[in-house]
């Protein structure tokens, strides 16, 4: 049995735990949980039916006592690097939730740890490239039907449920996430690298905070919704899932009008790739619907991919109850438009989770998984976007 420990008992890792206990339990077993917040860890254990698994607040003690073969890291983003490096140096395999880390400096440290421990399994959980639209789009591009790729337009939209959720949580503090450029867009930068079979070399970016934070006109303001004196009248009141969080510790219901919010809710970046392709990327975290549109122009044609969700419920955080629109169309001047069939996935993240889990927990794991260097490249792009926005000038992506 492959002995797996969870480091960081957050909402995202619930899906990993359920996959391991319900689908891949023939070859894998969860032997330890670790989180610096005992209440949150207890809620996670109850939700995933892991109450009998040992719980720890210290990483080294956990490793010594349960001797895991692998750890799944799902802590707050800025702490990923520390646990990745410590695990690798203990010869423990690593599955890191995205983003791999949050800064260029952390990328260097992780890369060096991988060089010290080349035999240790280590991957990044970039599941967005596993969505049916992305996989189908990759096949279209690799077929050569649109010729050599010349340019890309990538538009990411987060609706007023999903987008707002990032500003209720720790993600909205740059010291923890370095912004949505890392926490959210690293998925998309990885997908661009995957689709283009290249990596970014230079970015120029700009962004702002216009829908959330203290400077936006608002009537009510507090600290956390659960203890706010305005919770009975505030239209932005949010009741968090009390089964997963300890009310006396961190809760994901921080005020969206807080003065501590210091990240952007919309930004645009022009990205130059090593193969010469120029990409225009935008993200909006307060849109009226959810999804992404990717348009790619080639020397022989154009392909346009749409993956949109129209939510029907105010509690539909990841659009599981939504109406989906998925399409890929090929345009060639003077020829009829060609619709490309997409085999639709099922389950969380449009079927992407089921697909990546099937590769992560295969015995042995699939060689096609996003590796640590893939994770590093996504972070380097995101970190360069932040630096360009802050400096007002183009920024080189790759480290010397």
XYZ file of C-alpha atoms in Angstrom:
400
model
C 0.000 0.000 0.000
C 1.161 3.525 -0.788
C 1.063 5.479 2.479
C -0.227 9.026 1.928
C -0.417 11.963 4.336
C -2.407 15.178 3.880
C -0.633 18.447 4.663
C -3.172 21.265 4.840
C -6.767 20.154 5.372
C -8.532 22.639 3.118
C -11.680 22.368 1.032
C -9.817 21.527 -2.174
C -8.178 18.449 -0.639
C -11.575 16.954 0.223
C -11.811 15.742 -3.385
C -8.379 14.062 -3.151
C -9.312 12.342 0.105
C -12.604 11.037 -1.261
C -10.911 9.740 -4.403
C -8.325 7.902 -2.312
C -10.815 6.381 0.131
C -13.584 5.553 -2.337
C -11.889 4.797 -5.679
C -8.169 4.162 -5.239
C -8.118 2.419 -1.857
C -6.772 -0.842 -3.278
C -3.262 0.572 -3.551
C -3.372 3.752 -1.423
C -4.200 4.553 2.180
C -4.264 7.850 4.073
C -2.126 7.434 7.196
C -1.939 10.971 8.583
C -3.492 14.436 8.576
C -1.516 17.575 9.359
C -2.741 21.155 9.745
C -1.738 24.045 12.001
C -5.455 24.568 12.779
C -6.726 21.575 14.822
C -10.383 22.604 14.485
C -10.190 22.785 10.728
C -8.394 19.433 10.627
C -11.091 17.838 12.780
C -13.792 19.172 10.455
C -11.921 17.817 7.446
C -11.549 14.416 9.081
C -15.259 14.224 9.848
C -16.299 15.327 6.360
C -14.005 12.782 4.673
C -14.721 9.990 7.210
C -11.090 9.935 8.356
C -11.733 10.457 12.074
C -9.608 7.403 12.908
C -6.554 8.710 11.039
C -3.860 10.274 13.298
C -3.879 14.082 13.338
C -0.829 16.314 13.766
C 0.038 20.009 13.918
C 3.771 19.413 13.338
C 5.066 18.180 9.972
C 8.274 16.543 11.224
C 6.498 14.685 14.018
C 3.881 13.418 11.581
C 6.513 12.151 9.144
C 8.422 10.419 11.920
C 5.354 8.723 13.387
C 3.386 7.626 10.304
C 6.247 7.376 7.748
C 4.341 8.449 4.617
C 5.533 7.512 1.146
C 3.853 10.614 -0.248
C 2.274 13.867 0.923
C -0.531 15.869 -0.679
C 0.097 19.543 0.026
C -2.924 21.847 0.208
C -1.894 24.549 2.667
C -2.162 28.298 2.149
C -0.201 28.972 -1.048
C 2.793 30.798 0.397
C 3.615 27.805 2.628
C 3.667 25.203 -0.163
C 7.369 25.652 -0.878
C 8.481 24.933 2.686
C 6.592 21.641 2.884
C 7.593 20.602 -0.647
C 11.277 21.085 0.120
C 11.094 19.392 3.524
C 9.258 16.413 2.021
C 11.718 16.017 -0.837
C 14.698 16.144 1.518
C 13.039 13.373 3.564
C 12.717 11.342 0.328
C 8.902 11.603 0.497
C 6.969 11.966 -2.743
C 4.999 15.162 -3.322
C 1.682 16.071 -4.902
C 1.346 19.856 -4.603
C -1.915 21.643 -5.182
C -1.568 24.629 -7.489
C 0.039 27.070 -7.416
C 3.261 25.224 -6.706
C 4.444 28.308 -4.786
C 4.082 32.098 -4.998
C 7.443 33.745 -5.808
C 10.504 33.423 -8.039
C 12.667 32.855 -4.969
C 10.533 29.911 -3.902
C 10.782 28.491 -7.435
C 14.573 28.537 -7.178
C 14.524 26.788 -3.807
C 12.137 24.076 -5.037
C 14.135 23.537 -8.206
C 17.300 23.079 -6.147
C 15.528 20.591 -3.842
C 14.476 18.567 -6.901
C 18.093 18.544 -8.086
C 19.175 17.206 -4.682
C 16.510 14.503 -4.838
C 16.026 13.563 -8.501
C 14.690 10.111 -7.650
C 11.729 11.413 -5.607
C 8.298 11.577 -7.271
C 6.984 15.161 -7.396
C 4.119 16.655 -9.415
C 1.847 19.704 -9.517
C -1.931 19.267 -9.486
C -2.753 21.473 -12.473
C -6.132 19.921 -13.229
C -7.351 22.630 -15.626
C -5.395 21.123 -18.513
C -7.428 17.934 -17.921
C -10.807 19.485 -18.682
C -12.464 17.972 -21.780
C -12.308 21.230 -23.743
C -8.591 21.647 -23.039
C -7.726 18.059 -23.966
C -9.748 18.262 -27.172
C -8.250 21.644 -28.050
C -4.747 20.195 -27.595
C -5.558 17.416 -30.086
C -6.826 19.981 -32.599
C -3.642 22.042 -32.322
C -1.362 19.007 -32.526
C -3.183 17.794 -35.644
C -1.912 20.826 -37.555
C -5.355 21.707 -38.890
C -4.837 25.432 -38.216
C -1.153 25.334 -39.151
C 1.539 27.066 -37.131
C 0.165 28.957 -34.141
C 0.611 32.715 -34.381
C -1.405 34.320 -31.563
C -3.731 33.546 -28.645
C -6.546 35.352 -26.840
C -7.475 33.893 -23.445
C -10.348 35.353 -21.405
C -11.112 34.033 -17.895
C -14.358 34.993 -16.136
C -15.260 34.333 -12.496
C -18.881 35.010 -11.657
C -20.267 36.930 -8.677
C -20.405 33.784 -6.555
C -17.087 32.130 -7.350
C -15.130 35.343 -7.904
C -16.399 36.907 -4.701
C -15.359 33.828 -2.717
C -11.672 34.657 -3.201
C -12.199 37.986 -1.481
C -13.810 36.337 1.549
C -10.745 34.172 2.102
C -7.012 34.428 2.726
C -6.489 34.606 -1.040
C -7.264 38.333 -0.910
C -4.125 39.046 1.149
C -1.045 39.248 -1.078
C 1.285 37.942 1.639
C -0.564 34.611 1.509
C -1.299 34.236 -2.211
C 0.576 36.908 -4.205
C -2.758 37.538 -5.906
C -5.079 35.735 -8.285
C -2.236 35.896 -10.805
C -0.797 32.958 -8.869
C -3.689 31.264 -7.096
C -6.094 31.251 -10.035
C -4.203 32.158 -13.190
C -1.371 29.677 -12.641
C -3.901 27.107 -13.940
C -4.264 29.081 -17.138
C -0.579 29.823 -17.583
C 0.071 26.091 -17.243
C -2.657 25.421 -19.799
C -1.092 27.893 -22.231
C 2.300 26.207 -21.839
C 0.618 22.839 -22.403
C -1.339 23.960 -25.480
C 1.567 25.819 -27.072
C 4.255 23.340 -26.016
C 6.360 26.316 -24.931
C 6.935 28.666 -21.989
C 6.665 32.395 -21.357
C 9.718 34.637 -21.687
C 8.315 38.155 -21.150
C 5.120 39.740 -19.861
C 3.616 43.198 -19.732
C 0.610 43.629 -17.458
C -1.780 46.000 -15.762
C -4.624 45.528 -13.300
C -6.788 47.063 -10.603
C -9.215 46.446 -7.726
C -12.632 47.800 -8.661
C -15.350 45.464 -7.332
C -14.116 44.564 -3.823
C -12.157 46.203 -1.024
C -12.527 49.298 1.138
C -12.457 51.829 -1.707
C -15.588 50.483 -3.409
C -18.823 52.183 -2.273
C -20.638 49.942 0.214
C -23.173 50.299 2.976
C -22.050 47.711 5.518
C -18.615 46.642 6.719
C -17.316 44.242 9.340
C -14.630 41.640 9.939
C -16.294 38.248 9.478
C -19.870 37.599 8.419
C -20.486 35.124 11.250
C -19.894 37.818 13.887
C -20.920 40.945 11.977
C -23.594 43.228 13.509
C -24.983 43.795 9.985
C -25.412 40.117 9.039
C -29.221 40.287 9.113
C -29.373 43.174 6.628
C -26.157 43.043 4.573
C -26.827 41.782 1.016
C -23.306 40.311 0.949
C -23.726 38.152 4.051
C -22.236 34.676 3.575
C -22.763 31.638 5.803
C -19.703 29.411 5.612
C -19.703 25.637 5.929
C -19.364 25.115 9.683
C -18.708 21.385 9.257
C -15.289 22.138 7.750
C -14.076 25.125 9.750
C -13.525 25.850 13.428
C -15.559 28.966 14.234
C -12.874 30.192 16.651
C -10.105 30.066 14.051
C -9.920 30.997 10.355
C -13.274 31.073 8.572
C -13.852 31.799 4.858
C -16.374 34.581 5.475
C -14.165 37.646 5.810
C -15.708 40.944 4.758
C -15.330 41.645 1.047
C -15.025 45.359 1.864
C -12.027 44.903 4.169
C -9.165 47.409 4.161
C -6.781 44.435 4.229
C -7.689 43.315 0.702
C -4.642 44.186 -1.397
C -4.892 42.105 -4.580
C -6.469 42.874 -7.953
C -9.869 41.630 -9.085
C -9.173 42.236 -12.777
C -6.012 42.334 -14.843
C -4.653 41.925 -18.350
C -1.313 40.591 -19.537
C 0.474 40.346 -22.852
C 2.670 37.255 -22.777
C 5.484 36.470 -25.210
C 6.433 32.803 -25.518
C 9.761 31.218 -26.403
C 8.326 29.969 -29.710
C 7.371 33.509 -30.722
C 3.639 33.261 -30.017
C 2.034 36.340 -28.433
C -0.873 35.767 -26.039
C -3.356 38.277 -24.608
C -4.691 37.085 -21.235
C -7.410 38.696 -19.101
C -9.141 37.787 -15.839
C -12.282 39.331 -14.363
C -13.436 38.206 -10.890
C -16.863 39.905 -10.864
C -18.484 38.749 -14.106
C -22.134 37.868 -14.744
C -21.267 34.344 -15.811
C -18.405 31.910 -15.328
C -15.975 30.371 -17.761
C -13.266 30.876 -20.291
C -12.856 31.601 -23.963
C -9.656 30.671 -25.814
C -9.146 31.841 -29.397
C -6.058 30.667 -31.280
C -5.048 31.948 -34.707
C -2.813 29.874 -36.955
C -1.335 30.124 -40.440
C -4.083 27.883 -41.887
C -7.070 28.692 -39.708
C -8.506 29.726 -36.366
C -9.884 27.639 -33.502
C -12.220 29.083 -30.868
C -12.938 27.194 -27.646
C -15.661 28.127 -25.160
C -16.235 26.631 -21.723
C -18.952 28.612 -19.935
C -21.236 28.064 -16.956
C -24.488 29.874 -16.276
C -25.209 29.350 -12.588
C -28.751 28.751 -11.425
C -28.131 28.845 -7.673
C -26.644 31.362 -5.254
C -24.871 28.552 -3.386
C -23.296 27.035 -6.523
C -19.662 27.943 -5.792
C -18.086 25.843 -8.555
C -21.060 25.839 -10.925
C -21.906 22.179 -10.296
C -25.602 23.014 -10.733
C -25.094 25.263 -13.720
C -25.965 25.065 -17.374
C -22.791 24.274 -19.289
C -21.752 25.464 -22.716
C -18.735 23.709 -24.181
C -17.724 24.119 -27.806
C -14.734 24.077 -30.119
C -15.087 25.501 -33.631
C -12.567 25.664 -36.447
C -12.700 28.562 -38.922
C -10.865 28.483 -42.251
C -11.320 31.318 -44.686
C -13.686 30.354 -47.484
C -14.639 27.002 -45.920
C -17.622 25.957 -43.774
C -17.230 26.247 -40.007
C -16.291 22.924 -38.420
C -17.667 21.942 -35.008
C -15.356 19.621 -33.084
C -17.090 16.994 -30.910
C -16.205 17.046 -27.207
C -16.613 14.038 -24.942
C -18.038 15.696 -21.833
C -16.636 14.796 -18.436
C -18.527 14.339 -15.193
C -17.894 15.337 -11.614
C -15.941 18.198 -10.086
C -14.257 20.731 -12.354
C -16.054 19.407 -15.414
C -14.510 15.962 -15.123
C -10.955 17.271 -14.803
C -10.534 15.933 -11.266
C -11.511 12.391 -12.210
C -9.032 12.444 -15.085
C -6.058 13.790 -13.136
C -6.793 11.489 -10.169
C -6.722 8.509 -12.533
C -3.167 9.493 -13.465
C -2.005 10.608 -10.006
C -3.131 7.437 -8.289
C -2.317 4.960 -11.026
C 0.313 2.352 -10.134
C 2.775 3.595 -11.276
C 1.630 7.211 -11.764
C 1.287 8.383 -15.360
C 4.330 9.991 -16.970
C 2.085 12.638 -18.549
C 1.335 14.369 -15.223
C 2.325 18.046 -14.822
C 5.724 17.821 -13.151
C 7.407 20.245 -10.767
C 9.020 22.186 -13.608
C 5.571 22.657 -15.163
C 4.447 24.097 -11.836
C 7.506 26.341 -11.687
C 6.866 27.711 -15.177
C 3.267 28.603 -14.280
C 4.436 30.395 -11.127
C 7.222 32.252 -12.943
C 4.638 33.625 -15.377
C 2.251 34.668 -12.606
C 5.008 36.262 -10.536
C 6.216 38.189 -13.587
C 2.660 39.448 -14.203
C 2.553 40.798 -10.635
C 5.970 42.452 -10.997
C 5.023 44.057 -14.300
C 1.813 45.449 -12.813
C 3.709 46.852 -9.856
C 6.580 48.305 -11.885
C 4.692 49.443 -14.979
C 7.298 47.924 -17.322
C 7.705 44.599 -19.164
C 9.299 41.853 -17.048
C 11.441 38.876 -18.095
C 9.911 35.595 -16.936
C 12.778 33.126 -16.818
C 15.338 33.040 -14.009
C 18.998 33.538 -14.911
